């Protein structure tokens, strides 16, 4: 994980969690050409779920943001594997699809999803912010607070 992205993570006081293993019939990522599609991940550290529950009910919007930021690190953990430990092979994140576990009246999904895209802006630059969908879901697997998948472009 050497290089400038790794150095930025370290300077931010962040480290990558272990890439989360699939919990059903799918793979963690698929590389095709210069694109890497990373499967949906949540706010886990290994098998430990760090944020459980509904944002706007048992969790605050700020908790949701933190869950999304950790989810962004899990997306990067898969990319670290996809890039054989060389995160600097990533040119940018192209697209993020985010789901916030929330009730029907929660209207802050866009603020929660900023946890992922703010992280990527810090790492790859403000001019490389991905396109994004931010929506809510009435439930997510294992009652995780947030889930996202992403597409990354390699150099």
mmCIF file of C-alpha atoms in Angstrom:
data_model
loop_
_atom_site.group_PDB
_atom_site.id
_atom_site.type_symbol
_atom_site.label_atom_id
_atom_site.label_comp_id
_atom_site.label_asym_id
_atom_site.label_seq_id
_atom_site.Cartn_x
_atom_site.Cartn_y
_atom_site.Cartn_z
ATOM 1 C CA UNK A 1 0.000 0.000 0.000
ATOM 2 C CA UNK A 2 2.937 2.354 -0.596
ATOM 3 C CA UNK A 3 2.558 5.640 -2.464
ATOM 4 C CA UNK A 4 0.821 8.983 -2.149
ATOM 5 C CA UNK A 5 -2.693 7.639 -1.450
ATOM 6 C CA UNK A 6 -1.304 5.500 1.369
ATOM 7 C CA UNK A 7 0.636 8.518 2.663
ATOM 8 C CA UNK A 8 -2.529 10.648 2.616
ATOM 9 C CA UNK A 9 -4.425 7.979 4.535
ATOM 10 C CA UNK A 10 -1.650 7.837 7.117
ATOM 11 C CA UNK A 11 -1.503 11.651 7.396
ATOM 12 C CA UNK A 12 -5.274 11.634 7.984
ATOM 13 C CA UNK A 13 -4.804 9.089 10.773
ATOM 14 C CA UNK A 14 -6.677 6.438 8.779
ATOM 15 C CA UNK A 15 -5.873 2.848 7.933
ATOM 16 C CA UNK A 16 -7.629 0.402 5.692
ATOM 17 C CA UNK A 17 -9.669 -2.334 7.333
ATOM 18 C CA UNK A 18 -9.356 -5.869 6.005
ATOM 19 C CA UNK A 19 -11.350 -6.227 2.778
ATOM 20 C CA UNK A 20 -14.758 -7.538 3.835
ATOM 21 C CA UNK A 21 -15.499 -11.058 2.637
ATOM 22 C CA UNK A 22 -18.650 -11.648 0.574
ATOM 23 C CA UNK A 23 -21.651 -12.651 2.709
ATOM 24 C CA UNK A 24 -23.607 -14.274 -0.136
ATOM 25 C CA UNK A 25 -23.059 -15.409 -3.733
ATOM 26 C CA UNK A 26 -20.891 -12.649 -5.252
ATOM 27 C CA UNK A 27 -17.277 -11.483 -5.394
ATOM 28 C CA UNK A 28 -15.811 -8.405 -3.748
ATOM 29 C CA UNK A 29 -14.813 -6.769 -7.027
ATOM 30 C CA UNK A 30 -14.651 -7.353 -10.758
ATOM 31 C CA UNK A 31 -11.994 -5.687 -12.909
ATOM 32 C CA UNK A 32 -12.718 -5.124 -16.584
ATOM 33 C CA UNK A 33 -10.314 -3.052 -18.645
ATOM 34 C CA UNK A 34 -9.490 0.086 -16.663
ATOM 35 C CA UNK A 35 -12.630 -0.132 -14.519
ATOM 36 C CA UNK A 36 -13.021 -1.931 -11.210
ATOM 37 C CA UNK A 37 -16.557 -2.512 -9.933
ATOM 38 C CA UNK A 38 -16.564 -2.977 -6.152
ATOM 39 C CA UNK A 39 -19.510 -4.811 -4.595
ATOM 40 C CA UNK A 40 -21.602 -3.276 -1.855
ATOM 41 C CA UNK A 41 -19.887 -3.021 1.514
ATOM 42 C CA UNK A 42 -20.877 -1.529 4.818
ATOM 43 C CA UNK A 43 -19.417 0.022 7.960
ATOM 44 C CA UNK A 44 -17.431 -2.961 9.164
ATOM 45 C CA UNK A 45 -13.961 -3.624 10.442
ATOM 46 C CA UNK A 46 -13.337 -7.218 9.492
ATOM 47 C CA UNK A 47 -16.396 -9.085 10.751
ATOM 48 C CA UNK A 48 -17.229 -6.385 13.334
ATOM 49 C CA UNK A 49 -20.195 -4.204 12.336
ATOM 50 C CA UNK A 50 -19.380 -0.741 13.677
ATOM 51 C CA UNK A 51 -22.688 1.024 12.870
ATOM 52 C CA UNK A 52 -26.008 -0.781 13.169
ATOM 53 C CA UNK A 53 -29.503 0.640 13.051
ATOM 54 C CA UNK A 54 -31.581 3.277 11.313
ATOM 55 C CA UNK A 55 -30.109 6.714 10.698
ATOM 56 C CA UNK A 56 -32.550 9.348 11.944
ATOM 57 C CA UNK A 57 -33.882 6.991 14.609
ATOM 58 C CA UNK A 58 -31.312 5.057 16.654
ATOM 59 C CA UNK A 59 -28.393 6.806 14.878
ATOM 60 C CA UNK A 60 -27.790 10.485 14.095
ATOM 61 C CA UNK A 61 -26.966 11.909 10.688
ATOM 62 C CA UNK A 62 -23.423 12.377 12.020
ATOM 63 C CA UNK A 63 -23.271 8.672 12.942
ATOM 64 C CA UNK A 64 -24.442 7.896 9.419
ATOM 65 C CA UNK A 65 -21.701 10.111 7.977
ATOM 66 C CA UNK A 66 -19.111 8.221 10.056
ATOM 67 C CA UNK A 67 -20.601 4.908 8.880
ATOM 68 C CA UNK A 68 -20.323 6.103 5.276
ATOM 69 C CA UNK A 69 -16.706 7.171 5.768
ATOM 70 C CA UNK A 70 -15.814 3.737 7.153
ATOM 71 C CA UNK A 71 -17.673 2.189 4.221
ATOM 72 C CA UNK A 72 -15.467 4.260 1.904
ATOM 73 C CA UNK A 73 -12.412 2.748 3.579
ATOM 74 C CA UNK A 74 -13.869 -0.719 2.957
ATOM 75 C CA UNK A 75 -14.347 0.129 -0.724
ATOM 76 C CA UNK A 76 -10.673 1.156 -0.797
ATOM 77 C CA UNK A 77 -9.696 -2.070 0.981
ATOM 78 C CA UNK A 78 -11.117 -3.999 -1.970
ATOM 79 C CA UNK A 79 -9.308 -1.661 -4.341
ATOM 80 C CA UNK A 80 -6.082 -2.298 -2.455
ATOM 81 C CA UNK A 81 -6.540 -5.996 -3.247
ATOM 82 C CA UNK A 82 -7.554 -5.279 -6.855
ATOM 83 C CA UNK A 83 -4.429 -3.136 -7.318
ATOM 84 C CA UNK A 84 -2.043 -5.591 -5.647
ATOM 85 C CA UNK A 85 -1.382 -3.131 -2.826
ATOM 86 C CA UNK A 86 -0.698 -0.154 -5.098
ATOM 87 C CA UNK A 87 -3.516 2.337 -4.429
ATOM 88 C CA UNK A 88 -1.772 4.881 -6.657
ATOM 89 C CA UNK A 89 -2.992 2.825 -9.627
ATOM 90 C CA UNK A 90 -6.412 4.380 -8.930
ATOM 91 C CA UNK A 91 -7.043 7.436 -11.101
ATOM 92 C CA UNK A 92 -10.357 8.233 -9.411
ATOM 93 C CA UNK A 93 -13.648 6.892 -8.210
ATOM 94 C CA UNK A 94 -16.153 7.276 -11.041
ATOM 95 C CA UNK A 95 -19.470 6.372 -9.391
ATOM 96 C CA UNK A 96 -20.849 5.635 -5.915
ATOM 97 C CA UNK A 97 -24.270 4.156 -5.208
ATOM 98 C CA UNK A 98 -25.164 4.659 -1.556
ATOM 99 C CA UNK A 99 -27.976 3.338 0.595
ATOM 100 C CA UNK A 100 -28.762 4.687 4.044
ATOM 101 C CA UNK A 101 -30.751 2.461 6.394
ATOM 102 C CA UNK A 102 -33.504 4.892 7.406
ATOM 103 C CA UNK A 103 -37.212 5.313 7.900
ATOM 104 C CA UNK A 104 -39.524 6.774 5.252
ATOM 105 C CA UNK A 105 -39.339 10.328 6.606
ATOM 106 C CA UNK A 106 -35.527 10.602 6.634
ATOM 107 C CA UNK A 107 -34.404 13.277 4.163
ATOM 108 C CA UNK A 108 -30.671 13.529 4.900
ATOM 109 C CA UNK A 109 -29.330 10.626 2.805
ATOM 110 C CA UNK A 110 -27.286 13.069 0.753
ATOM 111 C CA UNK A 111 -25.531 14.340 3.900
ATOM 112 C CA UNK A 112 -24.831 10.791 5.081
ATOM 113 C CA UNK A 113 -23.392 9.795 1.675
ATOM 114 C CA UNK A 114 -20.959 12.718 1.893
ATOM 115 C CA UNK A 115 -18.980 10.502 4.281
ATOM 116 C CA UNK A 116 -17.841 8.456 1.282
ATOM 117 C CA UNK A 117 -17.457 11.214 -1.283
ATOM 118 C CA UNK A 118 -15.721 13.635 1.112
ATOM 119 C CA UNK A 119 -13.163 10.890 1.833
ATOM 120 C CA UNK A 120 -12.575 10.329 -1.883
ATOM 121 C CA UNK A 121 -12.280 14.097 -2.505
ATOM 122 C CA UNK A 122 -9.619 14.276 0.231
ATOM 123 C CA UNK A 123 -7.689 11.367 -1.271
ATOM 124 C CA UNK A 124 -8.056 11.917 -5.023
ATOM 125 C CA UNK A 125 -8.679 15.680 -5.176
ATOM 126 C CA UNK A 126 -11.737 17.918 -5.310
ATOM 127 C CA UNK A 127 -11.678 17.786 -9.110
ATOM 128 C CA UNK A 128 -12.087 13.975 -8.975
ATOM 129 C CA UNK A 129 -15.285 13.733 -6.920
ATOM 130 C CA UNK A 130 -17.377 10.817 -8.242
ATOM 131 C CA UNK A 131 -20.913 10.925 -9.524
ATOM 132 C CA UNK A 132 -23.232 9.550 -6.879
ATOM 133 C CA UNK A 133 -26.664 8.263 -6.028
ATOM 134 C CA UNK A 134 -27.812 8.699 -2.435
ATOM 135 C CA UNK A 135 -31.011 7.079 -1.310
ATOM 136 C CA UNK A 136 -32.552 5.322 1.653
ATOM 137 C CA UNK A 137 -33.533 1.718 2.190
ATOM 138 C CA UNK A 138 -36.108 0.416 4.668
ATOM 139 C CA UNK A 139 -33.577 -2.212 5.780
ATOM 140 C CA UNK A 140 -30.073 -3.374 4.936
ATOM 141 C CA UNK A 141 -28.367 -6.743 5.558
ATOM 142 C CA UNK A 142 -27.425 -7.333 9.205
ATOM 143 C CA UNK A 143 -29.106 -3.987 10.052
ATOM 144 C CA UNK A 144 -26.013 -2.073 8.887
ATOM 145 C CA UNK A 145 -26.544 1.687 8.867
ATOM 146 C CA UNK A 146 -25.082 2.294 5.414
ATOM 147 C CA UNK A 147 -24.017 0.428 2.271
ATOM 148 C CA UNK A 148 -22.266 1.557 -0.889
ATOM 149 C CA UNK A 149 -20.813 0.114 -4.037
ATOM 150 C CA UNK A 150 -18.491 1.941 -6.403
ATOM 151 C CA UNK A 151 -16.761 1.972 -9.755
ATOM 152 C CA UNK A 152 -13.112 3.045 -9.925
ATOM 153 C CA UNK A 153 -10.974 4.040 -12.914
ATOM 154 C CA UNK A 154 -7.359 2.854 -13.039
ATOM 155 C CA UNK A 155 -4.454 4.743 -14.619
#
